[in-house]
């Protein structure tokens, strides 16, 4: 028998008496609740897919357009693949439903103009063979085999073939990966409006994604964080000036003007306010070079100020004032516009 102390029983009785609901609540059918839970799991996957694919679509465009300005690059096709793993839990059925997953891994995102897109891959294509080798028929091995094979071939920096199944017909695709900046974007589910770079990756909150009103504004944020990484703001130190000079020279070369001096000045940034200003400046170039319309994106800082009035300050703090950032980004846009004109 289980020995229960008397005091505990009294306490329990008290708790029940105190907390018992007095209203007559609706009866919940277990099967109906489970059906609703399944619906909600699917919604969670769809929400996650919306944010992940948006960050990827915009980020990849910036990463491929600025590959020559990144000191850390890799080869990539730019497409995203889905399958379920054996260890996945109660979300497996929802995953299969949302993505329509069957026996093979499936491309769930093929951004327009990405290497995958140019090679003829499309969203929904299933991978049945790679370089003539069939995907294993054992379901447990599908995902690991497919992703491993694709990443090995992509890393080797040469073309390969992917046999896909589209609308029950097989098609052979010649995949030709291209060089992109290698700073993966990690989207986290936090509501706070935040993004940062850690030297290796770009970390982006869902709150920040929601705060942006359009893709151009998110491109400003991603360009800014990419600049922190390429300008070695995390590592800082003596390498900084050199990195600035390199980036300045390259931006200049690609716009047909000499920016080496500006780049060297930028690279000499030593404190966090300077780093922020520098990331705003270089990041705007990154976004513009990727084809985003940055003519209006400075407004993001006005909305930021409206939501966080303390950031309007004109002196002190580790972050530059939202007022100064707005003015600086507008000026940078004017500079980009005039350079585009003279380089044509
Ligand atoms: Zn920053």
mmCIF file of C-alpha atoms and ligand atoms in Angstrom:
data_model
loop_
_atom_site.group_PDB
_atom_site.id
_atom_site.type_symbol
_atom_site.label_atom_id
_atom_site.label_comp_id
_atom_site.label_asym_id
_atom_site.label_seq_id
_atom_site.Cartn_x
_atom_site.Cartn_y
_atom_site.Cartn_z
ATOM 1 C CA UNK A 1 0.000 0.000 0.000
ATOM 2 C CA UNK A 2 1.072 3.513 -0.658
ATOM 3 C CA UNK A 3 1.541 5.521 2.463
ATOM 4 C CA UNK A 4 0.066 8.997 2.070
ATOM 5 C CA UNK A 5 0.631 11.491 4.868
ATOM 6 C CA UNK A 6 -2.572 12.881 6.361
ATOM 7 C CA UNK A 7 -1.538 16.461 5.774
ATOM 8 C CA UNK A 8 -1.285 15.701 2.077
ATOM 9 C CA UNK A 9 -4.804 14.329 1.922
ATOM 10 C CA UNK A 10 -6.166 17.384 3.662
ATOM 11 C CA UNK A 11 -4.289 19.654 1.319
ATOM 12 C CA UNK A 12 -5.557 17.765 -1.707
ATOM 13 C CA UNK A 13 -9.132 17.963 -0.526
ATOM 14 C CA UNK A 14 -8.724 21.665 0.040
ATOM 15 C CA UNK A 15 -7.214 22.146 -3.403
ATOM 16 C CA UNK A 16 -10.029 20.306 -5.101
ATOM 17 C CA UNK A 17 -12.647 22.241 -3.208
ATOM 18 C CA UNK A 18 -10.953 25.531 -4.021
ATOM 19 C CA UNK A 19 -10.307 24.928 -7.685
ATOM 20 C CA UNK A 20 -13.180 22.777 -8.855
ATOM 21 C CA UNK A 21 -15.010 24.412 -11.727
ATOM 22 C CA UNK A 22 -18.524 25.507 -10.876
ATOM 23 C CA UNK A 23 -19.690 26.202 -14.421
ATOM 24 C CA UNK A 24 -21.049 23.454 -16.595
ATOM 25 C CA UNK A 25 -18.344 23.069 -19.216
ATOM 26 C CA UNK A 26 -18.837 21.630 -22.696
ATOM 27 C CA UNK A 27 -18.010 17.948 -22.984
ATOM 28 C CA UNK A 28 -14.979 17.273 -25.148
ATOM 29 C CA UNK A 29 -15.021 14.261 -27.391
ATOM 30 C CA UNK A 30 -11.550 12.670 -27.436
ATOM 31 C CA UNK A 31 -11.673 11.884 -31.137
ATOM 32 C CA UNK A 32 -12.728 15.419 -32.024
ATOM 33 C CA UNK A 33 -9.908 16.845 -29.850
ATOM 34 C CA UNK A 34 -7.385 14.592 -31.575
ATOM 35 C CA UNK A 35 -8.625 15.727 -34.965
ATOM 36 C CA UNK A 36 -8.204 19.349 -33.861
ATOM 37 C CA UNK A 37 -4.715 18.588 -32.514
ATOM 38 C CA UNK A 38 -3.776 17.182 -35.905
ATOM 39 C CA UNK A 39 -5.112 20.282 -37.630
ATOM 40 C CA UNK A 40 -3.062 22.473 -35.257
ATOM 41 C CA UNK A 41 0.115 20.444 -35.876
ATOM 42 C CA UNK A 42 -0.354 20.979 -39.598
ATOM 43 C CA UNK A 43 -0.830 24.700 -39.019
ATOM 44 C CA UNK A 44 2.385 24.792 -36.966
ATOM 45 C CA UNK A 45 4.267 23.125 -39.819
ATOM 46 C CA UNK A 46 2.750 25.511 -42.368
ATOM 47 C CA UNK A 47 3.692 28.532 -40.237
ATOM 48 C CA UNK A 48 7.227 27.222 -39.860
ATOM 49 C CA UNK A 49 7.441 26.546 -43.596
ATOM 50 C CA UNK A 50 6.209 30.049 -44.432
ATOM 51 C CA UNK A 51 8.915 31.672 -42.302
ATOM 52 C CA UNK A 52 11.724 29.282 -43.237
ATOM 53 C CA UNK A 53 11.043 29.487 -46.960
ATOM 54 C CA UNK A 54 10.749 33.296 -46.848
ATOM 55 C CA UNK A 55 14.080 33.664 -45.032
ATOM 56 C CA UNK A 56 15.680 31.204 -47.445
ATOM 57 C CA UNK A 57 14.270 32.817 -50.593
ATOM 58 C CA UNK A 58 15.495 36.294 -49.644
ATOM 59 C CA UNK A 59 18.745 35.139 -48.046
ATOM 60 C CA UNK A 60 19.722 32.929 -50.967
ATOM 61 C CA UNK A 61 19.225 35.786 -53.417
ATOM 62 C CA UNK A 62 21.614 37.909 -51.338
ATOM 63 C CA UNK A 63 24.098 35.053 -50.858
ATOM 64 C CA UNK A 64 24.387 34.230 -54.550
ATOM 65 C CA UNK A 65 24.519 37.843 -55.773
ATOM 66 C CA UNK A 66 27.319 38.675 -53.323
ATOM 67 C CA UNK A 67 29.322 35.437 -53.403
ATOM 68 C CA UNK A 68 32.387 37.327 -54.713
ATOM 69 C CA UNK A 69 32.236 39.603 -51.654
ATOM 70 C CA UNK A 70 32.119 36.769 -49.111
ATOM 71 C CA UNK A 71 35.325 35.272 -47.756
ATOM 72 C CA UNK A 72 33.408 32.153 -46.744
ATOM 73 C CA UNK A 73 31.567 30.431 -49.588
ATOM 74 C CA UNK A 74 30.202 27.047 -50.564
ATOM 75 C CA UNK A 75 28.528 25.514 -53.602
ATOM 76 C CA UNK A 76 24.784 25.199 -53.512
ATOM 77 C CA UNK A 77 21.729 24.455 -55.635
ATOM 78 C CA UNK A 78 19.558 26.680 -53.453
ATOM 79 C CA UNK A 79 16.683 24.182 -53.149
ATOM 80 C CA UNK A 80 15.218 22.752 -49.928
ATOM 81 C CA UNK A 81 14.359 19.086 -49.523
ATOM 82 C CA UNK A 82 11.899 17.398 -47.131
ATOM 83 C CA UNK A 83 11.391 13.911 -45.812
ATOM 84 C CA UNK A 84 10.557 12.538 -42.406
ATOM 85 C CA UNK A 85 13.067 10.980 -40.076
ATOM 86 C CA UNK A 86 12.294 7.881 -38.096
ATOM 87 C CA UNK A 87 12.812 9.678 -34.786
ATOM 88 C CA UNK A 88 10.200 12.288 -35.634
ATOM 89 C CA UNK A 89 7.334 12.131 -33.192
ATOM 90 C CA UNK A 90 3.640 12.884 -33.373
ATOM 91 C CA UNK A 91 4.310 15.368 -36.160
ATOM 92 C CA UNK A 92 5.132 12.675 -38.746
ATOM 93 C CA UNK A 93 1.601 12.363 -40.116
ATOM 94 C CA UNK A 94 1.175 16.127 -40.176
ATOM 95 C CA UNK A 95 4.505 16.490 -42.032
ATOM 96 C CA UNK A 96 3.475 13.887 -44.588
ATOM 97 C CA UNK A 97 0.138 15.622 -45.092
ATOM 98 C CA UNK A 98 1.432 19.164 -45.399
ATOM 99 C CA UNK A 99 4.232 18.340 -47.818
ATOM 100 C CA UNK A 100 2.524 15.386 -49.510
ATOM 101 C CA UNK A 101 5.510 13.155 -48.696
ATOM 102 C CA UNK A 102 5.499 9.604 -49.993
ATOM 103 C CA UNK A 103 8.356 7.148 -50.528
ATOM 104 C CA UNK A 104 10.984 9.681 -51.603
ATOM 105 C CA UNK A 105 12.486 12.943 -50.452
ATOM 106 C CA UNK A 106 10.805 15.899 -52.110
ATOM 107 C CA UNK A 107 11.904 19.382 -53.118
ATOM 108 C CA UNK A 108 9.705 21.696 -51.088
ATOM 109 C CA UNK A 109 11.316 24.958 -52.221
ATOM 110 C CA UNK A 110 13.073 25.853 -55.463
ATOM 111 C CA UNK A 111 13.569 29.633 -55.454
ATOM 112 C CA UNK A 112 13.168 31.321 -58.822
ATOM 113 C CA UNK A 113 16.504 31.847 -60.605
ATOM 114 C CA UNK A 114 18.392 29.626 -58.127
ATOM 115 C CA UNK A 115 20.796 27.073 -59.687
ATOM 116 C CA UNK A 116 18.177 24.384 -58.989
ATOM 117 C CA UNK A 117 15.533 26.433 -60.808
ATOM 118 C CA UNK A 118 17.823 27.078 -63.761
ATOM 119 C CA UNK A 119 18.598 23.363 -64.031
ATOM 120 C CA UNK A 120 14.869 22.646 -64.346
ATOM 121 C CA UNK A 121 14.002 21.442 -60.835
ATOM 122 C CA UNK A 122 10.629 22.529 -59.479
ATOM 123 C CA UNK A 123 8.857 22.467 -56.145
ATOM 124 C CA UNK A 124 7.190 19.083 -55.663
ATOM 125 C CA UNK A 125 9.771 17.048 -57.588
ATOM 126 C CA UNK A 126 10.662 13.761 -55.848
ATOM 127 C CA UNK A 127 14.212 12.412 -55.920
ATOM 128 C CA UNK A 128 14.279 8.840 -57.249
ATOM 129 C CA UNK A 129 17.954 8.560 -58.287
ATOM 130 C CA UNK A 130 21.149 10.603 -58.046
ATOM 131 C CA UNK A 131 23.935 10.282 -60.605
ATOM 132 C CA UNK A 132 22.234 7.130 -61.877
ATOM 133 C CA UNK A 133 22.076 5.472 -58.449
ATOM 134 C CA UNK A 134 18.590 4.651 -57.186
ATOM 135 C CA UNK A 135 17.410 5.946 -53.824
ATOM 136 C CA UNK A 136 17.228 2.964 -51.393
ATOM 137 C CA UNK A 137 13.834 1.305 -51.182
ATOM 138 C CA UNK A 138 14.137 0.975 -47.410
ATOM 139 C CA UNK A 139 12.193 3.982 -46.113
ATOM 140 C CA UNK A 140 14.508 4.377 -43.122
ATOM 141 C CA UNK A 141 17.489 5.073 -45.354
ATOM 142 C CA UNK A 142 15.866 7.472 -47.807
ATOM 143 C CA UNK A 143 16.524 10.812 -46.134
ATOM 144 C CA UNK A 144 20.066 10.154 -44.952
ATOM 145 C CA UNK A 145 21.097 8.632 -48.280
ATOM 146 C CA UNK A 146 19.557 11.407 -50.382
ATOM 147 C CA UNK A 147 20.878 14.330 -48.336
ATOM 148 C CA UNK A 148 24.339 12.796 -47.923
ATOM 149 C CA UNK A 149 24.666 12.021 -51.627
ATOM 150 C CA UNK A 150 23.449 15.466 -52.682
ATOM 151 C CA UNK A 151 25.704 17.320 -50.245
ATOM 152 C CA UNK A 152 28.779 15.291 -51.270
ATOM 153 C CA UNK A 153 28.187 15.922 -54.968
ATOM 154 C CA UNK A 154 27.396 19.601 -54.411
ATOM 155 C CA UNK A 155 30.555 20.044 -52.320
ATOM 156 C CA UNK A 156 32.626 18.478 -55.131
ATOM 157 C CA UNK A 157 31.748 21.573 -57.192
ATOM 158 C CA UNK A 158 30.816 19.781 -60.387
ATOM 159 C CA UNK A 159 27.623 18.879 -62.193
ATOM 160 C CA UNK A 160 25.657 15.710 -61.547
ATOM 161 C CA UNK A 161 22.286 14.288 -62.472
ATOM 162 C CA UNK A 162 19.151 14.006 -60.374
ATOM 163 C CA UNK A 163 16.391 11.735 -61.615
ATOM 164 C CA UNK A 164 13.101 13.113 -60.439
ATOM 165 C CA UNK A 165 9.521 11.996 -60.439
ATOM 166 C CA UNK A 166 7.061 14.716 -61.485
ATOM 167 C CA UNK A 167 3.404 13.910 -62.105
ATOM 168 C CA UNK A 168 4.259 10.178 -62.327
ATOM 169 C CA UNK A 169 6.848 10.735 -65.065
ATOM 170 C CA UNK A 170 10.598 10.457 -64.588
ATOM 171 C CA UNK A 171 12.894 13.207 -65.762
ATOM 172 C CA UNK A 172 16.679 13.588 -65.601
ATOM 173 C CA UNK A 173 17.950 16.944 -64.410
ATOM 174 C CA UNK A 174 21.517 18.182 -64.895
ATOM 175 C CA UNK A 175 22.342 19.897 -61.636
ATOM 176 C CA UNK A 176 24.998 22.619 -61.731
ATOM 177 C CA UNK A 177 25.634 24.080 -58.249
ATOM 178 C CA UNK A 178 26.919 27.658 -57.919
ATOM 179 C CA UNK A 179 29.003 29.548 -55.386
ATOM 180 C CA UNK A 180 27.142 31.347 -52.587
ATOM 181 C CA UNK A 181 28.033 33.027 -49.276
ATOM 182 C CA UNK A 182 28.195 30.381 -46.570
ATOM 183 C CA UNK A 183 26.499 31.940 -43.535
ATOM 184 C CA UNK A 184 23.403 29.799 -42.876
ATOM 185 C CA UNK A 185 20.251 31.548 -41.678
ATOM 186 C CA UNK A 186 18.707 30.076 -38.558
ATOM 187 C CA UNK A 187 15.112 31.139 -37.873
ATOM 188 C CA UNK A 188 14.044 30.865 -34.238
ATOM 189 C CA UNK A 189 10.458 30.954 -33.012
ATOM 190 C CA UNK A 190 10.921 33.850 -30.575
ATOM 191 C CA UNK A 191 8.462 36.737 -30.702
ATOM 192 C CA UNK A 192 11.035 39.406 -29.834
ATOM 193 C CA UNK A 193 12.148 41.600 -32.724
ATOM 194 C CA UNK A 194 15.740 40.448 -33.062
ATOM 195 C CA UNK A 195 18.429 39.406 -35.524
ATOM 196 C CA UNK A 196 22.140 38.947 -35.043
ATOM 197 C CA UNK A 197 25.243 37.474 -36.602
ATOM 198 C CA UNK A 198 27.695 35.250 -34.696
ATOM 199 C CA UNK A 199 30.477 35.193 -37.288
ATOM 200 C CA UNK A 200 29.305 31.853 -38.683
ATOM 201 C CA UNK A 201 25.543 32.161 -38.976
ATOM 202 C CA UNK A 202 22.695 34.656 -39.190
ATOM 203 C CA UNK A 203 20.109 34.262 -36.453
ATOM 204 C CA UNK A 204 16.682 35.668 -37.103
ATOM 205 C CA UNK A 205 13.601 35.677 -34.895
ATOM 206 C CA UNK A 206 10.103 35.141 -36.224
ATOM 207 C CA UNK A 207 9.290 38.409 -34.398
ATOM 208 C CA UNK A 208 11.755 40.261 -36.634
ATOM 209 C CA UNK A 209 10.361 38.600 -39.749
ATOM 210 C CA UNK A 210 6.863 39.725 -38.793
ATOM 211 C CA UNK A 211 8.137 43.226 -38.067
ATOM 212 C CA UNK A 212 9.340 43.625 -41.653
ATOM 213 C CA UNK A 213 6.564 44.830 -43.951
ATOM 214 C CA UNK A 214 7.936 43.321 -47.148
ATOM 215 C CA UNK A 215 10.809 41.327 -48.646
ATOM 216 C CA UNK A 216 12.882 44.464 -49.289
ATOM 217 C CA UNK A 217 12.891 45.267 -45.563
ATOM 218 C CA UNK A 218 13.878 41.727 -44.662
ATOM 219 C CA UNK A 219 16.650 41.992 -47.283
ATOM 220 C CA UNK A 220 17.914 45.078 -45.420
ATOM 221 C CA UNK A 221 18.077 43.049 -42.184
ATOM 222 C CA UNK A 222 19.732 40.021 -43.813
ATOM 223 C CA UNK A 223 22.198 42.226 -45.704
ATOM 224 C CA UNK A 224 23.064 43.953 -42.420
ATOM 225 C CA UNK A 225 23.711 40.650 -40.621
ATOM 226 C CA UNK A 226 25.681 39.260 -43.551
ATOM 227 C CA UNK A 227 27.863 42.387 -43.398
ATOM 228 C CA UNK A 228 28.591 41.765 -39.691
ATOM 229 C CA UNK A 229 29.903 38.326 -40.702
ATOM 230 C CA UNK A 230 31.830 39.339 -43.819
ATOM 231 C CA UNK A 231 33.339 42.394 -42.082
ATOM 232 C CA UNK A 232 34.473 40.076 -39.255
ATOM 233 C CA UNK A 233 32.768 42.196 -36.612
ATOM 234 C CA UNK A 234 32.632 39.267 -34.236
ATOM 235 C CA UNK A 235 36.290 38.400 -34.650
ATOM 236 C CA UNK A 236 37.294 42.107 -34.802
ATOM 237 C CA UNK A 237 41.017 42.639 -34.218
ATOM 238 C CA UNK A 238 43.683 43.400 -36.791
ATOM 239 C CA UNK A 239 42.016 41.508 -39.630
ATOM 240 C CA UNK A 240 39.256 44.080 -39.650
ATOM 241 C CA UNK A 241 40.875 46.847 -41.683
ATOM 242 C CA UNK A 242 41.982 44.377 -44.335
ATOM 243 C CA UNK A 243 38.511 42.881 -44.662
ATOM 244 C CA UNK A 244 37.093 46.372 -45.098
ATOM 245 C CA UNK A 245 39.544 47.182 -47.847
ATOM 246 C CA UNK A 246 38.729 43.962 -49.682
ATOM 247 C CA UNK A 247 34.985 44.476 -49.493
ATOM 248 C CA UNK A 248 35.312 48.140 -50.469
ATOM 249 C CA UNK A 249 37.413 47.270 -53.503
ATOM 250 C CA UNK A 250 35.013 44.591 -54.629
ATOM 251 C CA UNK A 251 31.875 46.664 -54.201
ATOM 252 C CA UNK A 252 33.666 49.424 -56.130
ATOM 253 C CA UNK A 253 34.757 47.097 -58.901
ATOM 254 C CA UNK A 254 31.280 45.763 -59.370
ATOM 255 C CA UNK A 255 29.739 49.210 -59.493
ATOM 256 C CA UNK A 256 32.493 50.604 -61.665
ATOM 257 C CA UNK A 257 33.815 53.051 -59.057
ATOM 258 C CA UNK A 258 36.711 53.001 -56.621
ATOM 259 C CA UNK A 259 35.547 52.466 -53.069
ATOM 260 C CA UNK A 260 38.830 51.165 -51.671
ATOM 261 C CA UNK A 261 39.365 54.161 -49.420
ATOM 262 C CA UNK A 262 35.805 54.102 -48.139
ATOM 263 C CA UNK A 263 36.209 50.392 -47.513
ATOM 264 C CA UNK A 264 39.407 50.866 -45.548
ATOM 265 C CA UNK A 265 37.778 53.541 -43.399
ATOM 266 C CA UNK A 266 34.864 51.221 -42.797
ATOM 267 C CA UNK A 267 37.150 48.350 -41.936
ATOM 268 C CA UNK A 268 38.703 50.462 -39.208
ATOM 269 C CA UNK A 269 35.485 50.503 -37.179
ATOM 270 C CA UNK A 270 36.315 49.685 -33.583
ATOM 271 C CA UNK A 271 33.205 49.984 -31.449
ATOM 272 C CA UNK A 272 29.765 48.487 -31.642
ATOM 273 C CA UNK A 273 28.131 51.728 -32.841
ATOM 274 C CA UNK A 274 30.612 51.869 -35.709
ATOM 275 C CA UNK A 275 29.990 48.209 -36.465
ATOM 276 C CA UNK A 276 26.255 48.803 -36.619
ATOM 277 C CA UNK A 277 26.678 51.788 -38.925
ATOM 278 C CA UNK A 278 29.103 49.823 -41.082
ATOM 279 C CA UNK A 279 26.742 46.818 -41.284
ATOM 280 C CA UNK A 280 23.891 49.163 -42.301
ATOM 281 C CA UNK A 281 26.076 50.671 -45.029
ATOM 282 C CA UNK A 282 27.571 47.490 -46.490
ATOM 283 C CA UNK A 283 24.328 45.555 -45.941
ATOM 284 C CA UNK A 284 22.353 48.023 -48.041
ATOM 285 C CA UNK A 285 24.813 47.459 -50.884
ATOM 286 C CA UNK A 286 24.393 43.690 -50.500
ATOM 287 C CA UNK A 287 20.596 43.977 -50.685
ATOM 288 C CA UNK A 288 20.726 46.368 -53.649
ATOM 289 C CA UNK A 289 23.192 44.156 -55.515
ATOM 290 C CA UNK A 290 20.796 41.220 -55.066
ATOM 291 C CA UNK A 291 18.129 43.199 -56.888
ATOM 292 C CA UNK A 292 16.004 44.292 -53.918
ATOM 293 C CA UNK A 293 14.357 47.696 -54.068
ATOM 294 C CA UNK A 294 15.986 49.454 -51.113
ATOM 295 C CA UNK A 295 14.616 52.920 -51.928
ATOM 296 C CA UNK A 296 12.136 52.815 -49.058
ATOM 297 C CA UNK A 297 13.604 50.398 -46.520
ATOM 298 C CA UNK A 298 14.984 53.051 -44.140
ATOM 299 C CA UNK A 299 11.379 53.447 -42.936
ATOM 300 C CA UNK A 300 11.856 50.240 -40.972
ATOM 301 C CA UNK A 301 13.881 52.351 -38.518
ATOM 302 C CA UNK A 302 11.058 54.855 -38.143
ATOM 303 C CA UNK A 303 8.685 52.036 -37.199
ATOM 304 C CA UNK A 304 11.335 50.601 -34.881
ATOM 305 C CA UNK A 305 11.532 53.993 -33.173
ATOM 306 C CA UNK A 306 7.760 54.230 -32.887
ATOM 307 C CA UNK A 307 7.709 50.840 -31.169
ATOM 308 C CA UNK A 308 10.826 51.376 -29.042
ATOM 309 C CA UNK A 309 11.042 55.127 -28.377
ATOM 310 C CA UNK A 310 14.120 54.733 -26.155
ATOM 311 C CA UNK A 311 16.152 53.905 -29.271
ATOM 312 C CA UNK A 312 15.615 57.395 -30.748
ATOM 313 C CA UNK A 313 18.298 58.840 -28.398
ATOM 314 C CA UNK A 314 21.094 60.700 -30.179
ATOM 315 C CA UNK A 315 23.934 59.949 -27.743
ATOM 316 C CA UNK A 316 25.164 57.035 -25.668
ATOM 317 C CA UNK A 317 24.153 53.347 -25.837
ATOM 318 C CA UNK A 318 25.807 50.530 -27.749
ATOM 319 C CA UNK A 319 23.420 50.901 -30.666
ATOM 320 C CA UNK A 320 23.257 53.910 -32.972
ATOM 321 C CA UNK A 321 20.164 56.044 -32.712
ATOM 322 C CA UNK A 322 17.239 55.006 -34.909
ATOM 323 C CA UNK A 323 17.204 58.619 -36.133
ATOM 324 C CA UNK A 324 20.833 58.434 -37.268
ATOM 325 C CA UNK A 325 20.305 55.034 -38.809
ATOM 326 C CA UNK A 326 17.349 56.291 -40.833
ATOM 327 C CA UNK A 327 19.329 59.288 -42.114
ATOM 328 C CA UNK A 328 22.434 57.178 -42.888
ATOM 329 C CA UNK A 329 20.474 54.544 -44.804
ATOM 330 C CA UNK A 330 18.702 57.222 -46.856
ATOM 331 C CA UNK A 331 22.107 58.749 -47.693
ATOM 332 C CA UNK A 332 23.540 55.341 -48.604
ATOM 333 C CA UNK A 333 20.607 54.787 -50.937
ATOM 334 C CA UNK A 334 21.359 58.156 -52.618
ATOM 335 C CA UNK A 335 24.990 57.034 -52.984
ATOM 336 C CA UNK A 336 24.012 53.676 -54.520
ATOM 337 C CA UNK A 337 21.644 55.436 -56.922
ATOM 338 C CA UNK A 338 24.328 57.838 -58.127
ATOM 339 C CA UNK A 339 26.895 55.037 -58.493
ATOM 340 C CA UNK A 340 24.458 52.947 -60.510
ATOM 341 C CA UNK A 341 23.981 55.929 -62.821
ATOM 342 C CA UNK A 342 27.708 56.561 -63.370
ATOM 343 C CA UNK A 343 28.490 52.868 -63.907
ATOM 344 C CA UNK A 344 26.019 52.553 -66.782
HETATM 345 ZN ZN1 LIG B 1 23.848 44.839 -36.220
#
